[in-house]
Every structure is written in C-alpha cells, then in structure tokens.
C-alpha positions as a printed NumPy array, in Angstrom:
array([[ 80.024,  31.595, -12.062],
       [ 77.054,  29.272, -11.702],
       [ 75.843,  27.465, -14.771],
       [ 72.223,  27.396, -15.902],
       [ 69.878,  25.467, -13.659],
       [ 68.935,  22.255, -15.453],
       [ 65.294,  21.746, -16.218],
       [ 63.378,  18.983, -14.463],
       [ 63.768,  15.654, -16.203],
       [ 60.777,  14.398, -18.172],
       [ 60.274,  11.588, -15.625],
       [ 59.418,  14.147, -12.947],
       [ 56.796,  15.714, -15.173],
       [ 55.261,  12.321, -15.932],
       [ 55.142,  11.428, -12.219],
       [ 53.484,  14.775, -11.481],
       [ 50.94 ,  14.097, -14.223],
       [ 50.235,  10.628, -12.826],
       [ 49.792,  12.085,  -9.322],
       [ 47.352,  14.681, -10.638],
       [ 45.359,  12.043, -12.515],
       [ 45.123,   9.921,  -9.369],
       [ 43.964,  13.075,  -7.587],
       [ 41.278,  13.474, -10.238],
       [ 40.118,   9.88 ,  -9.7  ],
       [ 39.722,  10.577,  -5.97 ],
       [ 38.098,  14.013,  -6.153],
       [ 35.686,  13.374,  -9.046],
       [ 33.701,  10.743,  -7.063],
       [ 33.55 ,  13.218,  -4.152],
       [ 31.645,  15.492,  -6.538],
       [ 29.197,  12.637,  -7.114],
       [ 28.823,  12.025,  -3.363],
       [ 27.993,  15.63 ,  -2.48 ],
       [ 25.641,  15.893,  -5.493],
       [ 23.77 ,  12.796,  -4.308],
       [ 23.615,  14.188,  -0.751],
       [ 22.265,  17.494,  -2.058],
       [ 19.629,  15.754,  -4.199],
       [ 17.794,  14.68 ,  -1.068],
       [ 16.445,  18.219,  -0.57 ],
       [ 17.487,  20.247,  -3.638],
       [ 16.195,  19.742,  -7.218],
       [ 18.601,  18.4  ,  -9.819],
       [ 18.448,  21.546, -11.948],
       [ 19.444,  23.725,  -8.999],
       [ 22.354,  21.438,  -8.109],
       [ 23.505,  21.58 , -11.732],
       [ 23.308,  25.377, -11.741],
       [ 25.281,  25.562,  -8.478],
       [ 27.982,  23.353,  -9.96 ],
       [ 28.644,  25.832, -12.775],
       [ 28.057,  29.026, -10.769],
       [ 30.645,  27.994,  -8.161],
       [ 33.069,  26.971, -10.924],
       [ 32.689,  30.384, -12.542],
       [ 33.215,  32.148,  -9.187],
       [ 36.363,  30.115,  -8.455],
       [ 37.865,  30.624, -11.899],
       [ 37.244,  34.39 , -12.094],
       [ 39.975,  35.409,  -9.605],
       [ 42.35 ,  32.796, -11.063],
       [ 41.772,  34.339, -14.499],
       [ 42.588,  37.795, -13.119],
       [ 45.661,  36.713, -11.115],
       [ 47.133,  34.917, -14.122],
       [ 46.559,  37.941, -16.34 ],
       [ 44.539,  35.961, -18.85 ],
       [ 42.189,  37.802, -21.235],
       [ 38.497,  37.596, -20.428],
       [ 37.421,  38.122, -24.009],
       [ 37.646,  35.298, -26.522],
       [ 37.587,  35.59 , -30.32 ],
       [ 34.07 ,  35.744, -31.72 ],
       [ 34.892,  32.799, -33.978],
       [ 35.082,  30.589, -30.868],
       [ 31.772,  31.652, -29.289],
       [ 29.713,  28.923, -30.912],
       [ 32.153,  26.199, -29.872],
       [ 32.277,  27.547, -26.305],
       [ 28.476,  27.6  , -26.095],
       [ 28.274,  24.081, -27.508],
       [ 30.859,  22.876, -24.968],
       [ 28.92 ,  24.458, -22.101],
       [ 25.585,  23.063, -23.322],
       [ 26.998,  19.536, -23.711],
       [ 28.579,  19.553, -20.248],
       [ 25.421,  21.065, -18.77 ],
       [ 23.219,  18.353, -20.272],
       [ 25.542,  15.519, -19.28 ],
       [ 25.851,  16.871, -15.714],
       [ 22.067,  17.185, -15.338],
       [ 21.532,  13.624, -16.578],
       [ 24.154,  12.204, -14.236],
       [ 22.859,  13.967, -11.127],
       [ 19.311,  12.899, -12.032],
       [ 20.589,   9.308, -12.237],
       [ 22.582,   9.176,  -8.988],
       [ 19.631,  10.721,  -7.185],
       [ 18.264,   7.154,  -7.088],
       [ 20.984,   4.893,  -8.563],
       [ 24.188,   3.663,  -6.879],
       [ 27.203,   5.79 ,  -7.809],
       [ 29.212,   2.894,  -9.263],
       [ 26.371,   1.719, -11.535],
       [ 25.77 ,   5.192, -12.991],
       [ 29.478,   5.93 , -13.408],
       [ 30.136,   2.597, -15.113],
       [ 27.54 ,   3.428, -17.776],
       [ 29.159,   6.849, -18.296],
       [ 32.468,   5.109, -19.057],
       [ 30.991,   4.144, -22.415],
       [ 31.841,   7.711, -23.541],
       [ 35.337,   6.8  , -24.872],
       [ 33.756,   4.075, -26.994],
       [ 31.321,   6.629, -28.443],
       [ 34.204,   9.023, -29.175],
       [ 36.05 ,   6.227, -30.992],
       [ 33.038,   5.224, -33.098],
       [ 32.197,   8.842, -33.963],
       [ 35.839,   9.346, -34.943],
       [ 35.741,   6.346, -37.25 ],
       [ 32.334,   6.653, -38.904],
       [ 31.783,  10.424, -38.851],
       [ 35.233,  12.052, -38.723],
       [ 36.878,   9.341, -40.889],
       [ 39.674,   8.734, -38.385],
       [ 41.86 ,   5.657, -38.828],
       [ 40.471,   3.183, -36.27 ],
       [ 41.25 ,  -0.513, -36.586],
       [ 38.726,  -3.357, -36.305],
       [ 40.109,  -4.497, -32.935],
       [ 39.346,  -1.169, -31.293],
       [ 35.884,  -1.143, -32.852],
       [ 35.317,  -4.666, -31.49 ],
       [ 36.492,  -3.528, -28.041],
       [ 33.993,  -0.654, -28.154],
       [ 31.167,  -3.03 , -29.029],
       [ 32.148,  -5.339, -26.149],
       [ 32.089,  -2.278, -23.891],
       [ 28.498,  -1.598, -24.946],
       [ 27.613,  -5.168, -23.988],
       [ 29.042,  -4.469, -20.531],
       [ 26.824,  -1.388, -20.273],
       [ 23.777,  -3.552, -20.967],
       [ 24.783,  -5.773, -18.03 ],
       [ 24.773,  -2.698, -15.77 ],
       [ 21.608,  -1.125, -17.185],
       [ 19.44 ,  -4.273, -17.016],
       [ 19.204,  -4.589, -13.203],
       [ 19.15 ,  -0.802, -12.795],
       [ 16.281,  -0.476, -15.275],
       [ 14.338,  -3.173, -13.441],
       [ 14.901,  -1.417, -10.106],
       [ 14.645,   2.265, -11.043],
       [ 12.856,   2.41 , -14.402],
       [ 13.765,   4.798, -17.228],
       [ 16.049,   6.844, -14.942],
       [ 18.654,   4.087, -15.521],
       [ 19.   ,   5.449, -19.069],
       [ 20.067,   8.905, -17.845],
       [ 23.768,   7.906, -17.579],
       [ 23.649,   7.026, -21.291],
       [ 22.623,  10.632, -21.917],
       [ 25.624,  11.685, -19.847],
       [ 27.908,   9.401, -21.873],
       [ 26.689,  10.747, -25.226],
       [ 26.873,  14.375, -24.075],
       [ 30.317,  13.905, -22.559],
       [ 31.623,  12.138, -25.672],
       [ 30.734,  15.11 , -27.873],
       [ 32.   ,  17.465, -25.148],
       [ 35.404,  15.736, -25.469],
       [ 35.354,  16.158, -29.248],
       [ 34.556,  19.892, -28.968],
       [ 37.174,  20.352, -26.247],
       [ 39.881,  18.827, -28.488],
       [ 39.696,  21.831, -30.777],
       [ 39.222,  24.495, -28.107],
       [ 42.02 ,  23.285, -25.819],
       [ 44.616,  24.283, -28.403],
       [ 43.252,  27.838, -28.673],
       [ 42.021,  28.755, -25.167],
       [ 43.913,  28.521, -21.853],
       [ 42.487,  25.823, -19.525],
       [ 41.591,  28.345, -16.794],
       [ 39.832,  30.613, -19.28 ],
       [ 38.062,  27.592, -20.759],
       [ 36.78 ,  26.58 , -17.312],
       [ 35.636,  30.13 , -16.555],
       [ 33.744,  30.618, -19.809],
       [ 32.169,  27.155, -19.598],
       [ 30.955,  27.883, -16.07 ],
       [ 29.642,  31.32 , -17.048],
       [ 27.83 ,  30.131, -20.175],
       [ 26.286,  27.101, -18.441],
       [ 25.139,  29.24 , -15.484],
       [ 23.413,  31.679, -17.826],
       [ 21.729,  28.756, -19.614],
       [ 20.427,  27.385, -16.295],
       [ 18.942,  30.664, -15.051],
       [ 15.94 ,  31.031, -17.419],
       [ 15.072,  27.333, -17.046],
       [ 14.973,  27.576, -13.252],
       [ 12.957,  30.814, -13.376],
       [ 10.427,  29.21 , -15.73 ],
       [ 10.169,  26.114, -13.505],
       [  9.613,  28.057, -10.278],
       [  6.318,  27.068,  -8.671],
       [  5.685,  24.147, -11.037],
       [  6.352,  21.536,  -8.38 ],
       [  8.806,  19.705, -10.644],
       [ 11.023,  17.439,  -8.559],
       [ 13.848,  17.968, -11.044],
       [ 13.634,  21.699, -11.778],
       [ 11.483,  23.695,  -9.32 ],
       [ 14.062,  25.644,  -7.233],
       [ 13.937,  25.732,  -3.436],
       [ 15.707,  27.696,  -0.712],
       [ 18.493,  25.408,   0.548],
       [ 18.672,  24.971,   4.295],
       [ 21.472,  24.054,   6.669],
       [ 24.043,  21.61 ,   5.38 ],
       [ 22.505,  21.687,   1.885],
       [ 24.453,  24.899,   1.254],
       [ 27.676,  23.008,   1.973],
       [ 26.709,  20.24 ,  -0.458],
       [ 25.997,  22.789,  -3.209],
       [ 29.333,  24.531,  -2.663],
       [ 31.032,  21.139,  -2.61 ],
       [ 29.55 ,  20.194,  -5.992],
       [ 31.13 ,  23.246,  -7.632],
       [ 34.382,  22.996,  -5.691],
       [ 35.064,  19.323,  -6.423],
       [ 33.975,  19.723, -10.051],
       [ 36.423,  22.587, -10.566],
       [ 39.252,  20.916,  -8.671],
       [ 38.914,  17.558, -10.422],
       [ 38.673,  19.04 , -13.924],
       [ 41.707,  21.275, -13.356],
       [ 43.687,  18.284, -12.062],
       [ 42.838,  16.312, -15.171],
       [ 43.624,  19.247, -17.471],
       [ 47.062,  19.849, -15.972],
       [ 47.778,  16.11 , -15.769],
       [ 47.305,  15.892, -19.528],
       [ 49.7  ,  18.81 , -19.994],
       [ 52.436,  17.027, -18.013],
       [ 52.186,  13.395, -19.096],
       [ 51.167,  11.596, -22.312],
       [ 47.489,  10.726, -22.555],
       [ 48.478,   7.113, -23.288],
       [ 50.118,   6.96 , -19.845],
       [ 47.196,   8.561, -18.038],
       [ 44.251,   6.929, -19.802],
       [ 44.321,   3.607, -17.902],
       [ 44.404,   5.485, -14.58 ],
       [ 40.946,   6.95 , -15.253],
       [ 39.442,   3.578, -14.392],
       [ 40.564,   4.065, -10.769],
       [ 37.529,   6.326, -10.521],
       [ 35.228,   3.289, -10.565],
       [ 36.582,   1.478,  -7.474],
       [ 36.789,   4.806,  -5.61 ],
       [ 33.14 ,   5.532,  -6.471],
       [ 32.163,   1.999,  -5.431],
       [ 33.918,   2.398,  -2.067],
       [ 32.436,   5.841,  -1.383],
       [ 28.972,   4.678,  -2.43 ],
       [ 29.211,   1.809,   0.03 ],
       [ 30.654,   3.872,   2.905],
       [ 28.308,   6.868,   2.554],
       [ 25.084,   5.36 ,   1.171],
       [ 25.421,   1.613,   1.778],
       [ 25.158,   0.946,  -1.983],
       [ 27.049,  -1.863,  -3.68 ],
       [ 26.634,  -3.19 ,  -7.245],
       [ 25.002,  -6.619,  -7.582],
       [ 26.688,  -9.531,  -9.36 ],
       [ 25.31 ,  -8.647, -12.812],
       [ 26.392,  -5.02 , -12.48 ],
       [ 29.848,  -6.05 , -11.266],
       [ 30.164,  -8.307, -14.319],
       [ 29.229,  -5.407, -16.583],
       [ 31.697,  -3.087, -14.822],
       [ 34.479,  -5.657, -15.302],
       [ 33.614,  -5.957, -19.016],
       [ 33.639,  -2.164, -19.474],
       [ 37.011,  -1.796, -17.723],
       [ 38.5  ,  -4.723, -19.684],
       [ 37.263,  -3.38 , -23.025],
       [ 38.492,   0.116, -22.215],
       [ 41.95 ,  -1.045, -21.191],
       [ 42.244,  -3.226, -24.294],
       [ 41.233,  -0.281, -26.487],
       [ 43.92 ,   1.859, -24.843],
       [ 46.443,  -0.952, -25.418],
       [ 45.565,  -1.11 , -29.119],
       [ 45.908,   2.686, -29.416],
       [ 49.414,   2.413, -27.954],
       [ 50.35 ,  -0.388, -30.37 ],
       [ 49.046,   1.638, -33.319],
       [ 50.943,   4.737, -32.177],
       [ 54.207,   2.75 , -31.906],
       [ 53.678,   1.32 , -35.388],
       [ 53.152,   4.783, -36.843],
       [ 56.387,   5.985, -35.25 ],
       [ 58.374,   2.956, -36.454],
       [ 56.953,   3.243, -39.974],
       [ 57.837,   6.941, -40.244],
       [ 60.774,   7.47 , -42.646],
       [ 64.013,   8.691, -41.113],
       [ 64.824,  12.379, -41.724],
       [ 67.466,  13.118, -44.363],
       [ 71.004,  13.484, -43.048]])
C-alpha cells in the first residue's frame, strides 16, 4: 500500500514565488511600453479605460471557472470602490507621465510609494516604525528630487504626475492589505477592473468632442488596438504574478526583487524609444534603490528581533 504523497517542501514554494516575482518585474515594464506606444495616437483616459476593461474581461471567465462568487458583502463595497478609484487615478497619472517622460525616470519616482506607506503607517496608523527606516524614507525622497529636477526642466509640470501615481498607489496598497484577507485575488482583480471601467465611462462620454489631448476619446486604428489590448493583458498578468508570488514566498524575500523592475524598464526604454536617464536621474535612481533596500533590511532585522524577544510557549 502506497503511503501519502509528501507535500512539496517549503523551498520549492519560495523558489516558485521568486520566479513569479521576477516574472512580474519583466511583464510590468511591458505594460508601460505598450501604454507609451498607444499614447502616440490614443488619449490617456482611453488607454486607462482599456486597461481596466480588458482586465475585467480576462478575469470574468477565470472567476466562473474557479467557481468563485461574483457578489461581495455590502460591507466591502466602499473599500472596493476606493481601491478601484486609487488604482484608476495612479494609472492615469503614470500613463500621462510616460507619454512624454522616459520610462525609467517615471518609474523611479513611483518607487517612492513604499516610503509613503511607511510614513503613513507611522504617523497616521501609529505603527511601530524605527527612526532608521524613517531616515531611509527621507533619503528616498531626496533621490526622487534628483530624478524630478531634470524631468521638470525638460517636460514641465507633467514630471509631477508620477508623484500622483506614488501617492495613489501607496494608499491603494493600504486598502488592499485589508481586502486581500477577505476577497480572493481573482475576484479582487475582477471587481477592481469592473468598478474602474464604470468610473471611466462617464468621464470619457463627457469629454467626447472637447479636443482634450488627455480625455477626448478617438477610434483606434491599426496596431493601436493591439497596444490597448496589451495594456490590459500585461497589467492583469503582472498583478496576478505578484499576487500569487506573495502567497508562495515571504514578502521579506520578495521585496528586494521588485527593484529589478527599474533596470528592465531602463533597458526597454532604451531599446524601444531610445530613452536613457541622464547622470542626475541615474544618481537619484541609485539613491532610491539604496534607500529602499536598506529599509527592507531594517524591516527584516526588526522582524527577527520580535521573534527572538517573544517568550517561549509553556511546556
């Protein structure tokens, strides 16, 4: 008689999580590339709407095949709408930025989001955050200034759009923390896509015929349809990779890998658009990465101290 099949060792799960996070770091910049390509002929608002409409369409059959409930408790509606609105706003700001800015510059500014989450946690949610992590966050903001300064001189106020993305995404992360424990990831993606699509529709209808370069919708032609589908496809794929990566491996293991997204975006920006950050921007990017990695290191040290200080259970 055969014995029970042993479960996969934890190491295998961690390696799978690492592989998925690396996949996220490769596919997320592809989303940025196709969004930038689409922005040459399609308004930012329409690209943003396509991103969520395609996500909703891709998640609907997955929801059905997995037998997940479509309805969510009414108590969660407000949080779901807030999550969709925050992601919608941050996506719009980022696409508006990369329409004219190099991918690496815009993305580097967005990486200030973890610093915002940390500071909000300390000063608003009263979380226990040490002075070293606060100092690392402040150094990260200095790095952002290094990136914004040349971009502001070259592109004007549009260089501030990635800051809007960072703020929106930081609060999106905080809202998602609570929802992720109560809603399945696939259902969460579906409802976010549906809610954001419905929010986009009246705005685009109201902007029709206004001539707004950001909002007035157009009929896409030729390859523009492929770019719009690609925005939604890569957004859905990358977010699902990250979600499942976090379910397989500890966030402390995966967090440093997120910074692989920056060199991938830099390489793709150079290969596709011929963009490359200048010396000041590269300095700022290095400061942001260094501050972020140090902050992650301090979080690990703090976590180990909490475990070691925990009293042993009674025998």
